mmCIF file of C-alpha atoms and ligand atoms in Angstrom:
data_model
loop_
_atom_site.group_PDB
_atom_site.id
_atom_site.type_symbol
_atom_site.label_atom_id
_atom_site.label_comp_id
_atom_site.label_asym_id
_atom_site.label_seq_id
_atom_site.Cartn_x
_atom_site.Cartn_y
_atom_site.Cartn_z
ATOM 1 C CA MET A 534 2.766 24.309 -15.611
ATOM 2 C CA GLN A 535 1.764 22.641 -12.366
ATOM 3 C CA VAL A 536 1.708 18.848 -12.177
ATOM 4 C CA HIS A 537 -0.030 17.202 -9.230
ATOM 5 C CA LEU A 538 1.502 14.208 -7.486
ATOM 6 C CA SER A 539 -1.822 12.410 -7.303
ATOM 7 C CA ARG A 540 -5.524 13.009 -7.661
ATOM 8 C CA PRO A 541 -8.631 10.830 -7.500
ATOM 9 C CA ASP A 542 -10.661 9.921 -10.603
ATOM 10 C CA ILE A 543 -14.238 10.957 -9.791
ATOM 11 C CA THR A 544 -16.987 11.007 -12.438
ATOM 12 C CA ASP A 545 -20.643 12.141 -12.462
ATOM 13 C CA LYS A 546 -21.558 8.561 -11.563
ATOM 14 C CA GLU A 547 -19.844 8.815 -8.173
ATOM 15 C CA ILE A 548 -21.444 12.236 -7.550
ATOM 16 C CA GLU A 549 -24.912 10.958 -8.405
ATOM 17 C CA VAL A 550 -24.660 7.976 -6.091
ATOM 18 C CA ILE A 551 -23.374 10.099 -3.210
ATOM 19 C CA ASN A 552 -26.336 12.425 -3.781
ATOM 20 C CA GLU A 553 -28.744 9.500 -3.595
ATOM 21 C CA VAL A 554 -27.275 8.257 -0.340
ATOM 22 C CA ILE A 555 -27.218 11.678 1.339
ATOM 23 C CA ARG A 556 -30.930 12.020 0.581
ATOM 24 C CA SER A 557 -31.660 8.577 2.028
ATOM 25 C CA PRO A 558 -32.249 7.858 5.730
ATOM 26 C CA ILE A 559 -29.430 5.304 5.941
ATOM 27 C CA LEU A 560 -25.972 6.819 6.343
ATOM 28 C CA ALA A 561 -24.279 3.952 8.179
ATOM 29 C CA LEU A 562 -24.420 0.137 8.283
ATOM 30 C CA GLY A 563 -26.606 -0.049 5.197
ATOM 31 C CA PRO A 564 -26.890 -1.623 1.764
ATOM 32 C CA LYS A 565 -23.991 0.297 0.210
ATOM 33 C CA MET A 566 -21.466 -1.223 2.588
ATOM 34 C CA LYS A 567 -22.768 -4.712 1.702
ATOM 35 C CA GLU A 568 -22.665 -3.886 -2.018
ATOM 36 C CA PHE A 569 -19.060 -2.657 -1.834
ATOM 37 C CA GLU A 570 -17.994 -5.655 0.258
ATOM 38 C CA GLN A 571 -19.577 -8.059 -2.249
ATOM 39 C CA ALA A 572 -17.932 -6.278 -5.177
ATOM 40 C CA ILE A 573 -14.463 -6.647 -3.603
ATOM 41 C CA ALA A 574 -15.075 -10.255 -2.544
ATOM 42 C CA ASP A 575 -16.164 -11.183 -6.079
ATOM 43 C CA TYR A 576 -13.270 -9.323 -7.690
ATOM 44 C CA VAL A 577 -10.559 -10.848 -5.514
ATOM 45 C CA GLY A 578 -12.276 -14.226 -5.360
ATOM 46 C CA VAL A 579 -12.530 -14.527 -1.583
ATOM 47 C CA LYS A 580 -15.354 -15.650 0.665
ATOM 48 C CA HIS A 581 -15.410 -12.631 2.992
ATOM 49 C CA ALA A 582 -14.817 -8.909 2.620
ATOM 50 C CA ILE A 583 -15.216 -6.626 5.628
ATOM 51 C CA ALA A 584 -15.311 -2.859 5.033
ATOM 52 C CA VAL A 585 -13.558 -0.647 7.579
ATOM 53 C CA ASN A 586 -12.811 3.047 7.919
ATOM 54 C CA SER A 587 -9.127 2.855 6.898
ATOM 55 C CA GLY A 588 -6.466 0.453 5.763
ATOM 56 C CA THR A 589 -4.768 0.929 9.120
ATOM 57 C CA SER A 590 -7.952 -0.134 10.947
ATOM 58 C CA GLY A 591 -8.124 -3.257 8.782
ATOM 59 C CA LEU A 592 -4.536 -4.227 9.583
ATOM 60 C CA HIS A 593 -5.093 -3.596 13.288
ATOM 61 C CA LEU A 594 -8.192 -5.817 13.343
ATOM 62 C CA LEU A 595 -6.302 -8.634 11.657
ATOM 63 C CA ILE A 596 -3.446 -8.457 14.220
ATOM 64 C CA ARG A 597 -6.097 -8.753 16.973
ATOM 65 C CA ALA A 598 -8.142 -11.390 15.179
ATOM 66 C CA PHE A 599 -5.115 -13.642 14.799
ATOM 67 C CA GLY A 600 -4.428 -13.221 18.524
ATOM 68 C CA ILE A 601 -1.090 -11.519 18.075
ATOM 69 C CA SER A 602 -0.225 -9.751 21.328
ATOM 70 C CA ASP A 603 2.359 -8.916 23.985
ATOM 71 C CA GLY A 604 5.821 -10.163 23.105
ATOM 72 C CA ASP A 605 4.806 -11.917 19.895
ATOM 73 C CA GLU A 606 6.929 -11.203 16.830
ATOM 74 C CA VAL A 607 5.798 -10.409 13.309
ATOM 75 C CA ILE A 608 8.265 -10.449 10.454
ATOM 76 C CA THR A 609 7.762 -7.538 8.085
ATOM 77 C CA THR A 610 9.466 -5.049 5.790
ATOM 78 C CA PRO A 611 10.946 -1.711 6.871
ATOM 79 C CA PHE A 612 10.356 -0.338 3.368
ATOM 80 C CA SER A 613 6.687 0.570 3.658
ATOM 81 C CA PHE A 614 4.179 3.117 4.843
ATOM 82 C CA ILE A 615 4.290 3.279 8.626
ATOM 83 C CA ALA A 616 0.853 1.630 9.147
ATOM 84 C CA SER A 617 2.037 -1.853 8.154
ATOM 85 C CA SER A 618 4.279 -1.855 11.171
ATOM 86 C CA ASN A 619 2.270 0.323 13.586
ATOM 87 C CA CYS A 620 -0.562 -2.222 13.539
ATOM 88 C CA ILE A 621 1.819 -4.698 15.192
ATOM 89 C CA VAL A 622 2.949 -2.182 17.809
ATOM 90 C CA TYR A 623 -0.675 -1.323 18.726
ATOM 91 C CA GLU A 624 -0.946 -4.801 20.219
ATOM 92 C CA ARG A 625 2.442 -4.597 21.983
ATOM 93 C CA ALA A 626 3.883 -7.200 19.629
ATOM 94 C CA LYS A 627 7.283 -6.639 18.025
ATOM 95 C CA PRO A 628 7.843 -5.874 14.345
ATOM 96 C CA VAL A 629 10.905 -7.817 13.250
ATOM 97 C CA PHE A 630 12.229 -6.207 10.114
ATOM 98 C CA VAL A 631 14.066 -7.996 7.367
ATOM 99 C CA ASP A 632 15.640 -6.232 4.401
ATOM 100 C CA ILE A 633 14.193 -6.008 0.906
ATOM 101 C CA GLN A 634 15.235 -7.194 -2.544
ATOM 102 C CA PRO A 635 17.075 -4.442 -4.416
ATOM 103 C CA ASP A 636 15.046 -4.836 -7.630
ATOM 104 C CA THR A 637 11.411 -5.148 -6.484
ATOM 105 C CA ALA A 638 11.882 -3.317 -3.151
ATOM 106 C CA ASN A 639 9.718 -6.006 -1.515
ATOM 107 C CA ILE A 640 10.653 -8.155 1.493
ATOM 108 C CA ASP A 641 13.485 -10.566 0.618
ATOM 109 C CA PRO A 642 12.147 -14.089 1.223
ATOM 110 C CA ASN A 643 15.709 -15.406 1.497
ATOM 111 C CA LEU A 644 16.155 -13.446 4.740
ATOM 112 C CA ILE A 645 12.886 -14.467 6.422
ATOM 113 C CA GLU A 646 13.825 -17.874 7.907
ATOM 114 C CA ALA A 647 16.846 -16.480 9.742
ATOM 115 C CA ALA A 648 14.534 -13.995 11.481
ATOM 116 C CA ILE A 649 12.072 -16.627 12.773
ATOM 117 C CA THR A 650 12.173 -17.303 16.544
ATOM 118 C CA PRO A 651 9.903 -19.284 18.880
ATOM 119 C CA ARG A 652 7.920 -16.038 19.360
ATOM 120 C CA THR A 653 7.222 -15.473 15.690
ATOM 121 C CA LYS A 654 3.507 -15.618 14.904
ATOM 122 C CA ALA A 655 3.115 -14.105 11.460
ATOM 123 C CA ILE A 656 4.731 -12.765 8.340
ATOM 124 C CA LEU A 657 3.360 -9.467 7.102
ATOM 125 C CA PRO A 658 4.559 -8.741 3.547
ATOM 126 C CA VAL A 659 3.684 -5.468 1.834
ATOM 127 C CA ASP A 660 2.972 -5.191 -1.912
ATOM 128 C CA ALA A 661 5.090 -2.050 -2.366
ATOM 129 C CA PHE A 662 3.912 0.455 -4.972
ATOM 130 C CA GLY A 663 1.405 -2.122 -6.244
ATOM 131 C CA GLN A 664 3.814 -4.942 -6.937
ATOM 132 C CA PRO A 665 2.962 -8.141 -5.017
ATOM 133 C CA ALA A 666 5.708 -9.544 -2.789
ATOM 134 C CA LYS A 667 7.010 -13.091 -3.525
ATOM 135 C CA LEU A 668 3.783 -14.460 -2.113
ATOM 136 C CA ASP A 669 4.197 -18.142 -3.044
ATOM 137 C CA VAL A 670 7.631 -18.369 -1.455
ATOM 138 C CA ILE A 671 6.427 -16.538 1.650
ATOM 139 C CA ARG A 672 3.431 -18.891 1.917
ATOM 140 C CA LYS A 673 5.741 -21.930 1.823
ATOM 141 C CA ILE A 674 7.989 -20.525 4.542
ATOM 142 C CA ALA A 675 4.934 -19.719 6.678
ATOM 143 C CA ASP A 676 3.540 -23.243 6.255
ATOM 144 C CA ARG A 677 6.884 -24.800 7.161
ATOM 145 C CA HIS A 678 6.920 -22.870 10.455
ATOM 146 C CA GLY A 679 3.205 -22.748 11.261
ATOM 147 C CA LEU A 680 2.953 -18.988 10.749
ATOM 148 C CA VAL A 681 0.101 -16.788 9.579
ATOM 149 C CA VAL A 682 0.490 -14.614 6.466
ATOM 150 C CA ILE A 683 -1.161 -11.178 6.649
ATOM 151 C CA GLU A 684 -0.738 -9.469 3.305
ATOM 152 C CA ASP A 685 -0.706 -5.676 3.287
ATOM 153 C CA SER A 686 -2.217 -5.278 -0.147
ATOM 154 C CA CYS A 687 -3.206 -1.678 0.531
ATOM 155 C CA GLU A 688 -1.308 -0.594 -2.607
ATOM 156 C CA SER A 689 -2.024 -3.505 -4.907
ATOM 157 C CA ILE A 690 -5.709 -3.910 -5.680
ATOM 158 C CA GLY A 691 -5.983 -5.626 -9.052
ATOM 159 C CA SER A 692 -2.360 -6.732 -9.291
ATOM 160 C CA GLU A 693 -1.731 -10.392 -10.023
ATOM 161 C CA TYR A 694 1.086 -12.684 -8.928
ATOM 162 C CA LYS A 695 1.393 -15.792 -11.131
ATOM 163 C CA GLY A 696 -2.159 -15.102 -12.307
ATOM 164 C CA ILE A 697 -3.575 -14.815 -8.783
ATOM 165 C CA LYS A 698 -4.944 -11.541 -7.451
ATOM 166 C CA ALA A 699 -3.281 -9.632 -4.655
ATOM 167 C CA GLY A 700 -5.152 -10.274 -1.421
ATOM 168 C CA SER A 701 -6.259 -13.739 -2.554
ATOM 169 C CA ALA A 702 -6.555 -16.519 0.015
ATOM 170 C CA GLU A 703 -4.309 -18.657 -2.204
ATOM 171 C CA PHE A 704 -1.261 -17.112 -0.486
ATOM 172 C CA ALA A 705 -2.482 -15.010 2.439
ATOM 173 C CA ASP A 706 -4.584 -15.987 5.444
ATOM 174 C CA ALA A 707 -6.019 -12.490 5.199
ATOM 175 C CA ALA A 708 -5.231 -9.207 3.416
ATOM 176 C CA VAL A 709 -6.207 -5.550 3.515
ATOM 177 C CA PHE A 710 -6.891 -2.982 0.774
ATOM 178 C CA ALA A 711 -6.932 0.757 1.391
ATOM 179 C CA PHE A 712 -8.858 3.562 -0.279
ATOM 180 C CA TYR A 713 -7.178 6.822 0.698
ATOM 181 C CA PRO A 714 -7.544 9.347 -2.178
ATOM 182 C CA ASN A 715 -4.103 8.571 -3.665
ATOM 183 C CA LYS A 716 -4.841 4.851 -4.045
ATOM 184 C CA GLN A 717 -6.083 3.206 -7.254
ATOM 185 C CA ILE A 718 -9.680 3.525 -6.057
ATOM 186 C CA THR A 719 -10.850 5.734 -3.216
ATOM 187 C CA THR A 720 -13.614 6.064 -0.622
ATOM 188 C CA GLY A 721 -12.143 9.224 0.909
ATOM 189 C CA GLU A 722 -10.930 7.266 3.907
ATOM 190 C CA GLY A 723 -11.522 3.532 3.947
ATOM 191 C CA GLY A 724 -10.220 0.013 3.861
ATOM 192 C CA MET A 725 -11.323 -3.587 3.256
ATOM 193 C CA ILE A 726 -10.260 -6.827 4.923
ATOM 194 C CA VAL A 727 -10.460 -9.939 2.733
ATOM 195 C CA THR A 728 -10.185 -13.556 3.855
ATOM 196 C CA ASP A 729 -11.526 -17.058 3.303
ATOM 197 C CA ASP A 730 -11.366 -17.712 7.043
ATOM 198 C CA GLU A 731 -14.869 -17.581 8.528
ATOM 199 C CA ARG A 732 -13.662 -17.131 12.093
ATOM 200 C CA ILE A 733 -11.361 -14.241 11.222
ATOM 201 C CA ALA A 734 -14.133 -12.580 9.191
ATOM 202 C CA PHE A 735 -16.540 -12.967 12.111
ATOM 203 C CA LEU A 736 -14.059 -11.461 14.599
ATOM 204 C CA CYS A 737 -13.257 -8.533 12.307
ATOM 205 C CA LYS A 738 -16.959 -7.800 11.736
ATOM 206 C CA SER A 739 -17.566 -7.846 15.450
ATOM 207 C CA MET A 740 -14.525 -5.759 16.384
ATOM 208 C CA ARG A 741 -15.148 -3.071 13.782
ATOM 209 C CA ASN A 742 -18.556 -2.617 15.443
ATOM 210 C CA GLN A 743 -17.644 -2.206 19.122
ATOM 211 C CA GLY A 744 -17.354 -5.934 19.720
ATOM 212 C CA ARG A 745 -21.009 -6.648 19.116
ATOM 213 C CA GLY A 746 -22.084 -10.152 18.183
ATOM 214 C CA GLU A 747 -23.491 -10.731 14.698
ATOM 215 C CA THR A 748 -26.979 -11.301 16.060
ATOM 216 C CA GLY A 749 -28.343 -10.546 19.509
ATOM 217 C CA VAL A 750 -29.096 -7.225 21.088
ATOM 218 C CA TRP A 751 -27.484 -3.991 19.931
ATOM 219 C CA LEU A 752 -26.027 -3.190 23.330
ATOM 220 C CA SER A 753 -24.456 -6.594 23.956
ATOM 221 C CA HIS A 754 -20.693 -6.351 23.562
ATOM 222 C CA GLU A 755 -18.994 -9.694 23.517
ATOM 223 C CA ARG A 756 -15.379 -8.606 23.108
ATOM 224 C CA LEU A 757 -13.251 -5.488 23.008
ATOM 225 C CA GLY A 758 -14.144 -3.621 19.874
ATOM 226 C CA TYR A 759 -13.705 -0.323 18.090
ATOM 227 C CA ASN A 760 -15.640 2.001 15.850
ATOM 228 C CA TYR A 761 -13.900 1.056 12.611
ATOM 229 C CA ARG A 762 -17.086 1.018 10.526
ATOM 230 C CA MET A 763 -17.237 2.373 6.983
ATOM 231 C CA ASP A 764 -20.092 4.843 6.470
ATOM 232 C CA GLU A 765 -22.594 4.562 3.606
ATOM 233 C CA LEU A 766 -21.274 7.604 1.676
ATOM 234 C CA SER A 767 -17.779 6.144 1.559
ATOM 235 C CA ALA A 768 -19.109 2.701 0.681
ATOM 236 C CA ALA A 769 -21.268 4.117 -2.133
ATOM 237 C CA LEU A 770 -18.245 5.919 -3.539
ATOM 238 C CA GLY A 771 -16.228 2.696 -3.255
ATOM 239 C CA ALA A 772 -18.870 0.629 -5.028
ATOM 240 C CA VAL A 773 -18.887 2.964 -8.038
ATOM 241 C CA GLN A 774 -15.088 3.174 -8.097
ATOM 242 C CA MET A 775 -14.966 -0.630 -7.990
ATOM 243 C CA SER A 776 -17.378 -0.867 -10.945
ATOM 244 C CA ARG A 777 -14.789 1.223 -12.870
ATOM 245 C CA ILE A 778 -11.701 -0.715 -11.735
ATOM 246 C CA GLU A 779 -11.108 -2.259 -15.166
ATOM 247 C CA GLU A 780 -11.118 1.235 -16.645
ATOM 248 C CA ILE A 781 -8.875 2.678 -13.907
ATOM 249 C CA ILE A 782 -6.062 0.079 -13.929
ATOM 250 C CA PRO A 783 -5.432 0.439 -17.712
ATOM 251 C CA LYS A 784 -5.494 4.236 -17.396
ATOM 252 C CA ARG A 785 -2.721 4.007 -14.825
ATOM 253 C CA LYS A 786 -0.821 1.501 -16.935
ATOM 254 C CA ARG A 787 -0.968 3.955 -19.821
ATOM 255 C CA VAL A 788 0.748 6.634 -17.717
ATOM 256 C CA ALA A 789 3.362 4.154 -16.425
ATOM 257 C CA ASP A 790 4.061 3.092 -20.015
ATOM 258 C CA MET A 791 4.541 6.719 -21.088
ATOM 259 C CA TYR A 792 6.997 7.321 -18.250
ATOM 260 C CA ASN A 793 8.848 4.022 -18.890
ATOM 261 C CA LYS A 794 9.358 5.003 -22.519
ATOM 262 C CA ARG A 795 10.319 8.649 -22.079
ATOM 263 C CA LEU A 796 12.389 8.324 -18.893
ATOM 264 C CA SER A 797 14.418 5.377 -20.221
ATOM 265 C CA GLU A 798 16.175 7.935 -22.456
ATOM 266 C CA ILE A 799 17.499 9.857 -19.470
ATOM 267 C CA PRO A 800 20.937 8.881 -18.109
ATOM 268 C CA GLY A 801 21.012 8.340 -14.356
ATOM 269 C CA VAL A 802 17.375 7.339 -13.894
ATOM 270 C CA LYS A 803 16.500 3.854 -12.627
ATOM 271 C CA LEU A 804 12.973 2.900 -13.646
ATOM 272 C CA PRO A 805 10.605 0.718 -11.593
ATOM 273 C CA TYR A 806 11.370 -3.007 -11.971
ATOM 274 C CA ILE A 807 8.459 -5.415 -12.222
ATOM 275 C CA ALA A 808 9.290 -9.102 -11.578
ATOM 276 C CA PRO A 809 8.202 -11.651 -14.202
ATOM 277 C CA GLU A 810 6.032 -13.414 -11.610
ATOM 278 C CA VAL A 811 3.856 -10.333 -11.544
ATOM 279 C CA THR A 812 1.499 -11.171 -14.377
ATOM 280 C CA ARG A 813 -0.514 -7.994 -13.914
ATOM 281 C CA MET A 814 0.680 -4.765 -12.370
ATOM 282 C CA SER A 815 -1.882 -2.403 -10.907
ATOM 283 C CA TRP A 816 0.185 0.780 -10.525
ATOM 284 C CA PHE A 817 -0.242 2.645 -7.227
ATOM 285 C CA VAL A 818 2.627 5.135 -7.515
ATOM 286 C CA TYR A 819 5.436 5.601 -9.992
ATOM 287 C CA VAL A 820 8.770 5.704 -8.142
ATOM 288 C CA ILE A 821 11.999 6.439 -9.954
ATOM 289 C CA ARG A 822 15.431 6.146 -8.375
ATOM 290 C CA VAL A 823 18.208 8.640 -8.919
ATOM 291 C CA GLY A 824 21.835 8.762 -7.810
ATOM 292 C CA VAL A 825 21.889 4.983 -7.286
ATOM 293 C CA ASP A 826 25.399 4.556 -8.656
ATOM 294 C CA GLU A 827 26.959 7.371 -6.641
ATOM 295 C CA PRO A 828 29.797 6.086 -4.426
ATOM 296 C CA THR A 829 28.601 7.339 -1.028
ATOM 297 C CA PRO A 830 25.265 7.668 0.772
ATOM 298 C CA GLU A 831 25.894 11.423 1.014
ATOM 299 C CA ARG A 832 26.311 11.731 -2.741
ATOM 300 C CA GLN A 833 23.195 9.612 -3.329
ATOM 301 C CA SER A 834 21.117 11.843 -1.074
ATOM 302 C CA MET A 835 22.583 14.958 -2.639
ATOM 303 C CA VAL A 836 21.512 13.897 -6.124
ATOM 304 C CA ARG A 837 18.012 13.010 -4.956
ATOM 305 C CA ASP A 838 17.632 16.239 -3.016
ATOM 306 C CA HIS A 839 18.799 18.278 -5.996
ATOM 307 C CA VAL A 840 16.258 16.631 -8.293
ATOM 308 C CA MET A 841 13.459 17.169 -5.760
ATOM 309 C CA MET A 842 14.433 20.836 -5.407
ATOM 310 C CA ARG A 843 14.233 21.327 -9.173
ATOM 311 C CA PHE A 844 10.851 19.513 -9.283
ATOM 312 C CA LYS A 845 9.551 21.788 -6.541
ATOM 313 C CA GLU A 846 10.743 24.927 -8.364
ATOM 314 C CA ALA A 847 8.995 23.649 -11.500
ATOM 315 C CA LYS A 848 5.764 22.981 -9.512
ATOM 316 C CA ILE A 849 6.041 19.239 -10.124
ATOM 317 C CA GLY A 850 4.629 17.200 -7.212
ATOM 318 C CA CYS A 851 7.117 14.710 -5.785
ATOM 319 C CA ARG A 852 7.897 12.922 -2.567
ATOM 320 C CA PRO A 853 10.654 10.713 -1.134
ATOM 321 C CA TYR A 854 9.250 7.192 -1.219
ATOM 322 C CA PHE A 855 9.402 5.524 1.282
ATOM 323 C CA THR A 856 11.256 6.874 4.273
ATOM 324 C CA PRO A 857 12.276 3.570 5.877
ATOM 325 C CA ILE A 858 10.192 2.719 8.945
ATOM 326 C CA HIS A 859 13.182 1.757 11.099
ATOM 327 C CA LEU A 860 14.605 5.282 10.632
ATOM 328 C CA GLN A 861 11.452 7.038 11.792
ATOM 329 C CA PRO A 862 12.021 8.789 15.130
ATOM 330 C CA PHE A 863 9.415 6.723 16.991
ATOM 331 C CA TYR A 864 10.949 3.412 15.822
ATOM 332 C CA ARG A 865 14.520 4.543 16.520
ATOM 333 C CA ASN A 866 13.570 5.533 20.058
ATOM 334 C CA GLU A 867 11.225 2.686 20.847
ATOM 335 C CA PHE A 868 13.186 -0.239 19.358
ATOM 336 C CA GLY A 869 16.765 1.035 19.231
ATOM 337 C CA LEU A 870 16.824 0.827 15.452
ATOM 338 C CA LYS A 871 19.388 2.785 13.482
ATOM 339 C CA GLU A 872 21.110 3.460 10.213
ATOM 340 C CA GLY A 873 23.089 0.556 8.786
ATOM 341 C CA MET A 874 20.694 -2.178 9.904
ATOM 342 C CA PHE A 875 18.877 -2.615 6.588
ATOM 343 C CA PRO A 876 21.239 -1.350 3.886
ATOM 344 C CA VAL A 877 19.094 -2.254 0.845
ATOM 345 C CA THR A 878 16.096 -0.505 2.326
ATOM 346 C CA GLU A 879 18.163 2.511 3.232
ATOM 347 C CA HIS A 880 19.603 2.747 -0.282
ATOM 348 C CA ALA A 881 16.109 2.603 -1.755
ATOM 349 C CA GLY A 882 14.941 5.181 0.790
ATOM 350 C CA ARG A 883 17.722 7.593 -0.123
ATOM 351 C CA THR A 884 17.250 7.370 -3.858
ATOM 352 C CA GLY A 885 13.512 6.975 -4.493
ATOM 353 C CA ILE A 886 11.209 9.732 -5.692
ATOM 354 C CA ALA A 887 7.492 9.356 -6.380
ATOM 355 C CA ILE A 888 6.693 11.529 -9.398
ATOM 356 C CA PRO A 889 3.255 12.781 -10.528
ATOM 357 C CA PHE A 890 1.046 9.770 -11.100
ATOM 358 C CA HIS A 891 -2.720 9.617 -11.614
ATOM 359 C CA ASN A 892 -5.236 8.603 -14.262
ATOM 360 C CA HIS A 893 -5.217 11.891 -16.141
ATOM 361 C CA ILE A 894 -1.524 12.657 -16.650
ATOM 362 C CA THR A 895 -1.023 13.870 -20.209
ATOM 363 C CA GLU A 896 1.778 13.310 -22.671
ATOM 364 C CA GLU A 897 2.697 17.017 -22.282
ATOM 365 C CA GLU A 898 3.016 16.606 -18.522
ATOM 366 C CA VAL A 899 5.214 13.513 -18.960
ATOM 367 C CA GLU A 900 7.405 15.510 -21.326
ATOM 368 C CA TYR A 901 7.617 18.425 -18.868
ATOM 369 C CA VAL A 902 8.582 16.127 -15.952
ATOM 370 C CA ALA A 903 11.162 14.410 -18.174
ATOM 371 C CA GLU A 904 12.782 17.684 -19.241
ATOM 372 C CA VAL A 905 13.060 19.033 -15.692
ATOM 373 C CA LEU A 906 14.423 15.668 -14.510
ATOM 374 C CA GLU A 907 16.969 15.431 -17.321
ATOM 375 C CA LYS A 908 18.308 18.904 -16.628
ATOM 376 C CA ALA A 909 18.449 18.371 -12.859
ATOM 377 C CA LEU A 910 20.339 15.087 -13.233
ATOM 378 C CA ASP A 911 22.751 16.660 -15.692
ATOM 379 C CA GLU A 912 23.500 19.335 -13.091
ATOM 380 C CA ALA A 913 23.839 16.863 -10.215
ATOM 381 C CA LEU A 914 25.836 14.136 -11.951
ATOM 382 C CA ASN A 915 28.168 16.012 -14.284
HETATM 383 C C1 LIG B 2055 -2.243 3.223 2.251
HETATM 384 C C2 LIG B 2055 -1.529 2.193 3.018
HETATM 385 C C3 LIG B 2055 -2.030 1.653 4.202
HETATM 386 C C4 LIG B 2055 -3.304 2.109 4.850
HETATM 387 O O1 LIG B 2055 -3.426 3.464 4.949
HETATM 388 P P1 LIG B 2055 -4.741 4.171 5.477
HETATM 389 O O2 LIG B 2055 -4.409 5.639 5.287
HETATM 390 O O3 LIG B 2055 -4.931 3.822 6.896
HETATM 391 O O4 LIG B 2055 -5.891 3.741 4.660
HETATM 392 C C5 LIG B 2055 -1.315 0.623 4.811
HETATM 393 N N1 LIG B 2055 -0.203 0.159 4.280
HETATM 394 C C6 LIG B 2055 0.341 0.634 3.146
HETATM 395 C C7 LIG B 2055 1.563 0.023 2.580
HETATM 396 C C8 LIG B 2055 -0.312 1.686 2.483
HETATM 397 O O5 LIG B 2055 0.208 2.186 1.356
#
């Protein structure tokens, strides 16, 4: 049996709409982009949604729109996909990492204030694996110090923190969703900025379109901009996926529930922890941790590597999740970061494995993954 790590959920409806758009004369900057933007704005409950061609583009535009630049500091988490930190570096600002909480694997709010300096401009929390960070606490800290909150909600569309949706303006000045094919909903490549701030929305709209003004002549460029536009095919796909979001999130929950139940029987597996403040979890990936109680980092890595080897032999898709950003070669070289600086992140990085997770995982596949995992852990731990 082969079990894929992830795969998108595409129905005839998506294919029909794509066919309609490809036959139409409008392939960019058309009604589908507006429709998708409106759908996201309504769903999240924000005033503005701005479609872009990737989550990374969205984060980059927000860093620029908030005027974060040379020498400014942004407090963020090292336990994330590289884009949440790269967007800061693009503007020659400095990502200031603080460690995560061991249970949720999200930025530890208790460590944020100690990292604030006169150069700090923003806090950029990431909703890791779909679970919102401690957004209310982060908002309070930001308000106390006059900082902006940019939420990287690329993995958390539909999740709720204390009843409030990820990306909502209640906690974040602005947020970004992403639609790469492994995310809850996909546009192929794509992203969406959400905010209640009219000025930020205006700047992002202008900068995604080469710095053009909203009105005025096509070839008048008022500021430095980019081509970060989302095309009509992607937007059409996104609009249909969005219309199915309340079907997709429960499908993913069903798979997470199956894993939670079956894998809890296996000694040596640590299941994902969801904080009680998270009133709805929209699952992005399912990450288990193995070897967590081993006495040394070497032993922990050995157990994880052994399990991954057995998964690979059994054709079960898997991936270390995440490799900490501060340990990536570019970050080590550029910022002098090294092992030992963020021990909780490093422990999570050494022991986490994303296992097959998508809308169509069957009970048989869960059983197969569980059996291979159980045997591998038995070999590695006993
Ligand atoms: C997916 C993702 C992004 C954006 O990725 P793109 O491939 O640029 O769409 C950003 N941050 C996190 C945490 C992500 O998971």
